[in-house]
Amino acid sequence: MNRERRVFMLVVSAISAAAAASLARAQAHLDEKDPQAAALGYVEDSAKADEKKFPNHTASQICSSCALGQFRTGESYANCTLFPGKQVSAKGWCNAFVKRGA
Ligand code: SF4
């Protein structure tokens, strides 16, 4: 293999590794129909929580202010310790909500 070909192969390999790492970081959003999510009444929009089923829900309870969410300022989606490998909506809610700092 000549030098140019080796360099080309190294560059392609490095780009592929970077792309794979990037894909690994981009996690899927949690589906409201996921069995565990549905069991906890997870909704992408806290305003759409089932008030009859979850009477303790309040409009101010959103994933971005939950102690289990791992949100940084301005993020629309982030990880939640309850749902490994999936990301929840900043405006979402589930019945396991725990106010951050409480
Ligand atoms: Fe959102 Fe908290 Fe429920 Fe996770 S535990 S889905 S951050 S309300």
GROMACS .gro file of N, CA, C and O and ligand atoms in nm:
model
  416
    1MET      N    1   0.085  -0.118   0.000
    1MET     CA    2   0.000   0.000   0.000
    1MET      C    3   0.089   0.124   0.000
    1MET      O    4   0.180   0.133   0.080
    2ASN      N    5   0.062   0.215  -0.094
    2ASN     CA    6   0.145   0.334  -0.098
    2ASN      C    7   0.107   0.432   0.013
    2ASN      O    8   0.003   0.417   0.078
    3ARG      N    9   0.193   0.531   0.034
    3ARG     CA   10   0.175   0.624   0.145
    3ARG      C   11   0.042   0.699   0.137
    3ARG      O   12  -0.029   0.712   0.235
    4GLU      N   13   0.006   0.750   0.017
    4GLU     CA   14  -0.118   0.826   0.001
    4GLU      C   15  -0.240   0.740   0.038
    4GLU      O   16  -0.332   0.786   0.103
    5ARG      N   17  -0.234   0.616  -0.002
    5ARG     CA   18  -0.347   0.527   0.027
    5ARG      C   19  -0.357   0.502   0.178
    5ARG      O   20  -0.466   0.500   0.234
    6ARG      N   21  -0.243   0.484   0.245
    6ARG     CA   22  -0.244   0.463   0.390
    6ARG      C   23  -0.302   0.584   0.461
    6ARG      O   24  -0.384   0.573   0.552
    7VAL      N   25  -0.259   0.705   0.418
    7VAL     CA   26  -0.310   0.829   0.479
    7VAL      C   27  -0.460   0.839   0.457
    7VAL      O   28  -0.536   0.870   0.549
    8PHE      N   29  -0.503   0.810   0.333
    8PHE     CA   30  -0.646   0.815   0.302
    8PHE      C   31  -0.724   0.720   0.393
    8PHE      O   32  -0.827   0.756   0.450
    9MET      N   33  -0.675   0.599   0.410
    9MET     CA   34  -0.743   0.500   0.494
    9MET      C   35  -0.748   0.546   0.640
    9MET      O   36  -0.849   0.527   0.709
   10LEU      N   37  -0.641   0.608   0.689
   10LEU     CA   38  -0.640   0.660   0.826
   10LEU      C   39  -0.743   0.771   0.843
   10LEU      O   40  -0.814   0.776   0.944
   11VAL      N   41  -0.752   0.859   0.744
   11VAL     CA   42  -0.849   0.970   0.751
   11VAL      C   43  -0.991   0.914   0.751
   11VAL      O   44  -1.075   0.954   0.832
   12VAL      N   45  -1.020   0.820   0.663
   12VAL     CA   46  -1.154   0.759   0.657
   12VAL      C   47  -1.185   0.691   0.789
   12VAL      O   48  -1.296   0.704   0.843
   13SER      N   49  -1.089   0.622   0.845
   13SER     CA   50  -1.108   0.553   0.972
   13SER      C   51  -1.139   0.652   1.084
   13SER      O   52  -1.229   0.631   1.165
   14ALA      N   53  -1.065   0.762   1.088
   14ALA     CA   54  -1.086   0.864   1.192
   14ALA      C   55  -1.224   0.928   1.178
   14ALA      O   56  -1.294   0.949   1.278
   15ILE      N   57  -1.264   0.957   1.055
   15ILE     CA   58  -1.397   1.018   1.032
   15ILE      C   59  -1.506   0.920   1.073
   15ILE      O   60  -1.604   0.958   1.138
   16SER      N   61  -1.490   0.793   1.041
   16SER     CA   62  -1.590   0.692   1.078
   16SER      C   63  -1.602   0.681   1.229
   16SER      O   64  -1.712   0.672   1.283
   17ALA      N   65  -1.490   0.683   1.299
   17ALA     CA   66  -1.492   0.673   1.444
   17ALA      C   67  -1.561   0.795   1.505
   17ALA      O   68  -1.641   0.782   1.599
   18ALA      N   69  -1.536   0.913   1.451
   18ALA     CA   70  -1.599   1.035   1.502
   18ALA      C   71  -1.750   1.031   1.477
   18ALA      O   72  -1.829   1.067   1.564
   19ALA      N   73  -1.790   0.982   1.360
   19ALA     CA   74  -1.932   0.973   1.329
   19ALA      C   75  -2.001   0.873   1.421
   19ALA      O   76  -2.111   0.897   1.470
   20ALA      N   77  -1.936   0.761   1.448
   20ALA     CA   78  -1.994   0.660   1.536
   20ALA      C   79  -2.009   0.716   1.678
   20ALA      O   80  -2.111   0.695   1.744
   21ALA      N   81  -1.911   0.790   1.725
   21ALA     CA   82  -1.919   0.849   1.858
   21ALA      C   83  -2.031   0.950   1.866
   21ALA      O   84  -2.104   0.958   1.964
   22SER      N   85  -2.047   1.027   1.759
   22SER     CA   86  -2.153   1.128   1.755
   22SER      C   87  -2.290   1.061   1.759
   22SER      O   88  -2.380   1.104   1.831
   23LEU      N   89  -2.308   0.953   1.684
   23LEU     CA   90  -2.435   0.881   1.684
   23LEU      C   91  -2.464   0.820   1.821
   23LEU      O   92  -2.579   0.818   1.866
   24ALA      N   93  -2.361   0.774   1.889
   24ALA     CA   94  -2.381   0.714   2.021
   24ALA      C   95  -2.431   0.817   2.120
   24ALA      O   96  -2.509   0.786   2.210
   25ARG      N   97  -2.387   0.943   2.105
   25ARG     CA   98  -2.431   1.049   2.196
   25ARG      C   99  -2.575   1.089   2.168
   25ARG      O  100  -2.647   1.129   2.258
   26ALA      N  101  -2.618   1.083   2.043
   26ALA     CA  102  -2.753   1.125   2.006
   26ALA      C  103  -2.850   1.012   2.040
   26ALA      O  104  -2.860   0.914   1.968
   27GLN      N  105  -2.919   1.026   2.150
   27GLN     CA  106  -3.011   0.922   2.194
   27GLN      C  107  -3.152   0.953   2.149
   27GLN      O  108  -3.189   1.068   2.131
   28ALA      N  109  -3.230   0.848   2.137
   28ALA     CA  110  -3.369   0.864   2.095
   28ALA      C  111  -3.451   0.930   2.205
   28ALA      O  112  -3.419   0.920   2.324
   29HIS      N  113  -3.556   0.998   2.162
   29HIS     CA  114  -3.648   1.057   2.257
   29HIS      C  115  -3.737   0.948   2.315
   29HIS      O  116  -3.774   0.855   2.244
   30LEU      N  117  -3.771   0.961   2.440
   30LEU     CA  118  -3.860   0.865   2.505
   30LEU      C  119  -3.999   0.873   2.442
   30LEU      O  120  -4.056   0.982   2.430
   31ASP      N  121  -4.052   0.759   2.405
   31ASP     CA  122  -4.185   0.750   2.345
   31ASP      C  123  -4.288   0.741   2.458
   31ASP      O  124  -4.273   0.660   2.549
   32GLU      N  125  -4.393   0.821   2.448
   32GLU     CA  126  -4.500   0.817   2.549
   32GLU      C  127  -4.562   0.678   2.557
   32GLU      O  128  -4.620   0.641   2.658
   33LYS      N  129  -4.551   0.601   2.447
   33LYS     CA  130  -4.611   0.467   2.444
   33LYS      C  131  -4.517   0.359   2.496
   33LYS      O  132  -4.557   0.243   2.506
   34ASP      N  133  -4.394   0.395   2.528
   34ASP     CA  134  -4.302   0.300   2.591
   34ASP      C  135  -4.372   0.248   2.717
   34ASP      O  136  -4.429   0.327   2.793
   35PRO      N  137  -4.373   0.117   2.740
   35PRO     CA  138  -4.449   0.061   2.853
   35PRO      C  139  -4.417   0.126   2.989
   35PRO      O  140  -4.508   0.157   3.065
   36GLN      N  141  -4.288   0.147   3.018
   36GLN     CA  142  -4.253   0.209   3.147
   36GLN      C  143  -4.297   0.355   3.150
   36GLN      O  144  -4.346   0.404   3.251
   37ALA      N  145  -4.280   0.424   3.037
   37ALA     CA  146  -4.323   0.564   3.030
   37ALA      C  147  -4.473   0.575   3.048
   37ALA      O  148  -4.523   0.659   3.125
   38ALA      N  149  -4.547   0.488   2.979
   38ALA     CA  150  -4.693   0.490   2.989
   38ALA      C  151  -4.738   0.460   3.132
   38ALA      O  152  -4.832   0.522   3.183
   39ALA      N  153  -4.670   0.367   3.196
   39ALA     CA  154  -4.707   0.331   3.333
   39ALA      C  155  -4.693   0.450   3.428
   39ALA      O  156  -4.767   0.463   3.525
   40LEU      N  157  -4.597   0.537   3.397
   40LEU     CA  158  -4.574   0.655   3.482
   40LEU      C  159  -4.643   0.778   3.427
   40LEU      O  160  -4.623   0.888   3.477
   41GLY      N  161  -4.723   0.760   3.323
   41GLY     CA  162  -4.799   0.872   3.267
   41GLY      C  163  -4.714   0.975   3.198
   41GLY      O  164  -4.754   1.092   3.186
   42TYR      N  165  -4.597   0.934   3.146
   42TYR     CA  166  -4.508   1.031   3.081
   42TYR      C  167  -4.576   1.096   2.961
   42TYR      O  168  -4.638   1.028   2.879
   43VAL      N  169  -4.564   1.227   2.954
   43VAL     CA  170  -4.612   1.304   2.838
   43VAL      C  171  -4.502   1.402   2.798
   43VAL      O  172  -4.426   1.450   2.883
   44GLU      N  173  -4.493   1.429   2.669
   44GLU     CA  174  -4.394   1.524   2.617
   44GLU      C  175  -4.425   1.667   2.662
   44GLU      O  176  -4.337   1.750   2.668
   45ASP      N  177  -4.552   1.691   2.691
   45ASP     CA  178  -4.596   1.824   2.732
   45ASP      C  179  -4.672   1.810   2.864
   45ASP      O  180  -4.779   1.750   2.869
   46SER      N  181  -4.614   1.865   2.969
   46SER     CA  182  -4.673   1.852   3.103
   46SER      C  183  -4.819   1.896   3.107
   46SER      O  184  -4.899   1.841   3.184
   47ALA      N  185  -4.855   1.992   3.022
   47ALA     CA  186  -4.993   2.042   3.019
   47ALA      C  187  -5.091   1.933   2.976
   47ALA      O  188  -5.211   1.946   2.997
   48LYS      N  189  -5.038   1.826   2.915
   48LYS     CA  190  -5.126   1.719   2.866
   48LYS      C  191  -5.131   1.599   2.960
   48LYS      O  192  -5.183   1.494   2.924
   49ALA      N  193  -5.079   1.617   3.082
   49ALA     CA  194  -5.084   1.507   3.180
   49ALA      C  195  -5.229   1.473   3.212
   49ALA      O  196  -5.315   1.560   3.210
   50ASP      N  197  -5.253   1.347   3.239
   50ASP     CA  198  -5.388   1.300   3.271
   50ASP      C  199  -5.422   1.342   3.415
   50ASP      O  200  -5.381   1.277   3.511
   51GLU      N  201  -5.496   1.450   3.427
   51GLU     CA  202  -5.527   1.507   3.560
   51GLU      C  203  -5.615   1.413   3.644
   51GLU      O  204  -5.605   1.414   3.767
   52LYS      N  205  -5.697   1.335   3.578
   52LYS     CA  206  -5.784   1.243   3.653
   52LYS      C  207  -5.702   1.129   3.713
   52LYS      O  208  -5.722   1.090   3.827
   53LYS      N  209  -5.611   1.079   3.632
   53LYS     CA  210  -5.529   0.966   3.677
   53LYS      C  211  -5.419   1.012   3.773
   53LYS      O  212  -5.377   0.936   3.861
   54PHE      N  213  -5.372   1.137   3.755
   54PHE     CA  214  -5.262   1.189   3.838
   54PHE      C  215  -5.303   1.323   3.899
   54PHE      O  216  -5.255   1.429   3.857
   55PRO      N  217  -5.391   1.321   3.999
   55PRO     CA  218  -5.445   1.445   4.055
   55PRO      C  219  -5.341   1.533   4.125
   55PRO      O  220  -5.365   1.652   4.145
   56ASN      N  221  -5.227   1.478   4.160
   56ASN     CA  222  -5.123   1.558   4.226
   56ASN      C  223  -5.037   1.636   4.128
   56ASN      O  224  -4.951   1.715   4.168
   57HIS      N  225  -5.058   1.613   3.998
   57HIS     CA  226  -4.980   1.685   3.897
   57HIS      C  227  -5.016   1.833   3.899
   57HIS      O  228  -5.132   1.870   3.916
   58THR      N  229  -4.913   1.918   3.882
   58THR     CA  230  -4.938   2.061   3.867
   58THR      C  231  -4.864   2.108   3.741
   58THR      O  232  -4.765   2.046   3.699
   59ALA      N  233  -4.911   2.217   3.684
   59ALA     CA  234  -4.854   2.267   3.559
   59ALA      C  235  -4.707   2.306   3.572
   59ALA      O  236  -4.632   2.303   3.475
   60SER      N  237  -4.664   2.341   3.693
   60SER     CA  238  -4.524   2.384   3.712
   60SER      C  239  -4.427   2.266   3.715
   60SER      O  240  -4.306   2.284   3.714
   61GLN      N  241  -4.481   2.145   3.722
   61GLN     CA  242  -4.394   2.026   3.725
   61GLN      C  243  -4.353   1.990   3.582
   61GLN      O  244  -4.436   1.941   3.504
   62ILE      N  245  -4.230   2.012   3.549
   62ILE     CA  246  -4.178   1.978   3.416
   62ILE      C  247  -4.042   1.910   3.432
   62ILE      O  248  -3.971   1.932   3.531
   63CYS      N  249  -4.008   1.829   3.335
   63CYS     CA  250  -3.884   1.750   3.344
   63CYS      C  251  -3.761   1.836   3.370
   63CYS      O  252  -3.670   1.795   3.444
   64SER      N  253  -3.756   1.956   3.313
   64SER     CA  254  -3.635   2.037   3.329
   64SER      C  255  -3.620   2.090   3.473
   64SER      O  256  -3.514   2.139   3.509
   65SER      N  257  -3.725   2.076   3.555
   65SER     CA  258  -3.711   2.116   3.696
   65SER      C  259  -3.720   1.995   3.789
   65SER      O  260  -3.737   2.011   3.910
   66CYS      N  261  -3.706   1.878   3.731
   66CYS     CA  262  -3.711   1.753   3.808
   66CYS      C  263  -3.569   1.710   3.847
   66CYS      O  264  -3.476   1.720   3.767
   67ALA      N  265  -3.555   1.661   3.968
   67ALA     CA  266  -3.424   1.618   4.017
   67ALA      C  267  -3.369   1.499   3.939
   67ALA      O  268  -3.248   1.476   3.938
   68LEU      N  269  -3.456   1.423   3.873
   68LEU     CA  270  -3.410   1.305   3.799
   68LEU      C  271  -3.369   1.338   3.656
   68LEU      O  272  -3.304   1.257   3.589
   69GLY      N  273  -3.408   1.455   3.608
   69GLY     CA  274  -3.367   1.499   3.475
   69GLY      C  275  -3.225   1.556   3.481
   69GLY      O  276  -3.184   1.607   3.585
   70GLN      N  277  -3.153   1.543   3.371
   70GLN     CA  278  -3.014   1.589   3.368
   70GLN      C  279  -3.000   1.705   3.269
   70GLN      O  280  -2.914   1.703   3.181
   71PHE      N  281  -3.085   1.804   3.285
   71PHE     CA  282  -3.091   1.916   3.193
   71PHE      C  283  -2.986   2.022   3.224
   71PHE      O  284  -2.962   2.055   3.340
   72ARG      N  285  -2.930   2.076   3.117
   72ARG     CA  286  -2.847   2.196   3.126
   72ARG      C  287  -2.929   2.308   3.064
   72ARG      O  288  -3.020   2.283   2.985
   73THR      N  289  -2.900   2.429   3.101
   73THR     CA  290  -2.977   2.545   3.056
   73THR      C  291  -2.999   2.543   2.905
   73THR      O  292  -2.905   2.527   2.829
   74GLY      N  293  -3.125   2.557   2.866
   74GLY     CA  294  -3.159   2.569   2.724
   74GLY      C  295  -3.180   2.440   2.650
   74GLY      O  296  -3.220   2.442   2.533
   75GLU      N  297  -3.154   2.328   2.713
   75GLU     CA  298  -3.170   2.200   2.643
   75GLU      C  299  -3.317   2.163   2.630
   75GLU      O  300  -3.393   2.175   2.727
   76SER      N  301  -3.359   2.117   2.513
   76SER     CA  302  -3.497   2.075   2.490
   76SER      C  303  -3.519   1.931   2.534
   76SER      O  304  -3.630   1.894   2.572
   77TYR      N  305  -3.415   1.851   2.525
   77TYR     CA  306  -3.421   1.711   2.566
   77TYR      C  307  -3.296   1.676   2.643
   77TYR      O  308  -3.189   1.731   2.617
   78ALA      N  309  -3.309   1.586   2.739
   78ALA     CA  310  -3.194   1.541   2.817
   78ALA      C  311  -3.223   1.404   2.875
   78ALA      O  312  -3.337   1.355   2.870
   79ASN      N  313  -3.120   1.345   2.930
   79ASN     CA  314  -3.136   1.214   2.992
   79ASN      C  315  -3.215   1.225   3.121
   79ASN      O  316  -3.216   1.329   3.187
   80CYS      N  317  -3.277   1.115   3.157
   80CYS     CA  318  -3.348   1.104   3.284
   80CYS      C  319  -3.301   0.973   3.347
   80CYS      O  320  -3.294   0.872   3.278
   81THR      N  321  -3.270   0.975   3.475
   81THR     CA  322  -3.217   0.854   3.538
   81THR      C  323  -3.318   0.739   3.539
   81THR      O  324  -3.279   0.624   3.549
   82LEU      N  325  -3.445   0.770   3.521
   82LEU     CA  326  -3.547   0.664   3.518
   82LEU      C  327  -3.553   0.591   3.385
   82LEU      O  328  -3.602   0.478   3.380
   83PHE      N  329  -3.508   0.657   3.281
   83PHE     CA  330  -3.522   0.599   3.147
   83PHE      C  331  -3.385   0.595   3.077
   83PHE      O  332  -3.358   0.675   2.986
   84PRO      N  333  -3.299   0.504   3.117
   84PRO     CA  334  -3.165   0.496   3.057
   84PRO      C  335  -3.170   0.478   2.905
   84PRO      O  336  -3.252   0.400   2.855
   85GLY      N  337  -3.085   0.551   2.836
   85GLY     CA  338  -3.075   0.536   2.691
   85GLY      C  339  -3.177   0.616   2.613
   85GLY      O  340  -3.177   0.613   2.491
   86LYS      N  341  -3.265   0.688   2.682
   86LYS     CA  342  -3.366   0.771   2.615
   86LYS      C  343  -3.358   0.912   2.672
   86LYS      O  344  -3.310   0.932   2.782
   87GLN      N  345  -3.407   1.007   2.594
   87GLN     CA  346  -3.409   1.145   2.642
   87GLN      C  347  -3.553   1.192   2.658
   87GLN      O  348  -3.641   1.156   2.579
   88VAL      N  349  -3.576   1.271   2.761
   88VAL     CA  350  -3.710   1.321   2.790
   88VAL      C  351  -3.717   1.470   2.754
   88VAL      O  352  -3.616   1.540   2.750
   89SER      N  353  -3.839   1.515   2.731
   89SER     CA  354  -3.861   1.654   2.691
   89SER      C  355  -3.850   1.748   2.811
   89SER      O  356  -3.898   1.716   2.920
   90ALA      N  357  -3.790   1.864   2.790
   90ALA     CA  358  -3.779   1.964   2.898
   90ALA      C  359  -3.916   2.002   2.951
   90ALA      O  360  -3.933   2.030   3.069
   91LYS      N  361  -4.016   2.000   2.863
   91LYS     CA  362  -4.153   2.038   2.901
   91LYS      C  363  -4.236   1.917   2.943
   91LYS      O  364  -4.355   1.929   2.968
   92GLY      N  365  -4.170   1.800   2.946
   92GLY     CA  366  -4.242   1.677   2.977
   92GLY      C  367  -4.272   1.660   3.125
   92GLY      O  368  -4.241   1.746   3.209
   93TRP      N  369  -4.332   1.548   3.154
   93TRP     CA  370  -4.369   1.518   3.294
   93TRP      C  371  -4.397   1.369   3.306
   93TRP      O  372  -4.443   1.305   3.210
   94CYS      N  373  -4.370   1.314   3.424
   94CYS     CA  374  -4.419   1.181   3.458
   94CYS      C  375  -4.448   1.179   3.608
   94CYS      O  376  -4.408   1.269   3.681
   95ASN      N  377  -4.515   1.074   3.651
   95ASN     CA  378  -4.562   1.066   3.789
   95ASN      C  379  -4.449   1.047   3.891
   95ASN      O  380  -4.472   1.052   4.010
   96ALA      N  381  -4.326   1.028   3.843
   96ALA     CA  382  -4.213   1.014   3.935
   96ALA      C  383  -4.146   1.148   3.960
   96ALA      O  384  -4.040   1.154   4.023
   97PHE      N  385  -4.208   1.256   3.915
   97PHE     CA  386  -4.149   1.390   3.929
   97PHE      C  387  -4.106   1.418   4.073
   97PHE      O  388  -4.181   1.395   4.167
   98VAL      N  389  -3.982   1.469   4.086
   98VAL     CA  390  -3.929   1.511   4.216
   98VAL      C  391  -3.869   1.649   4.195
   98VAL      O  392  -3.777   1.665   4.114
   99LYS      N  393  -3.923   1.748   4.263
   99LYS     CA  394  -3.876   1.885   4.243
   99LYS      C  395  -3.727   1.895   4.274
   99LYS      O  396  -3.681   1.849   4.379
  100ARG      N  397  -3.652   1.952   4.181
  100ARG     CA  398  -3.509   1.971   4.200
  100ARG      C  399  -3.486   2.063   4.321
  100ARG      O  400  -3.553   2.164   4.335
  101GLY      N  401  -3.395   2.025   4.407
  101GLY     CA  402  -3.362   2.107   4.524
  101GLY      C  403  -3.457   2.086   4.641
  101GLY      O  404  -3.441   2.151   4.744
  102ALA      N  405  -3.554   1.996   4.624
  102ALA     CA  406  -3.651   1.972   4.733
  102ALA      C  407  -3.592   1.879   4.837
  102ALA      O  408  -3.503   1.805   4.814
  103SF4    FE1  409  -3.934   1.391   3.366
  103SF4    FE2  410  -3.858   1.361   3.619
  103SF4    FE3  411  -4.031   1.188   3.512
  103SF4    FE4  412  -3.775   1.189   3.437
  103SF4     S1  413  -3.856   1.139   3.642
  103SF4     S2  414  -3.954   1.177   3.301
  103SF4     S3  415  -3.723   1.406   3.443
  103SF4     S4  416  -4.065   1.409   3.547
   0.00000   0.00000   0.00000
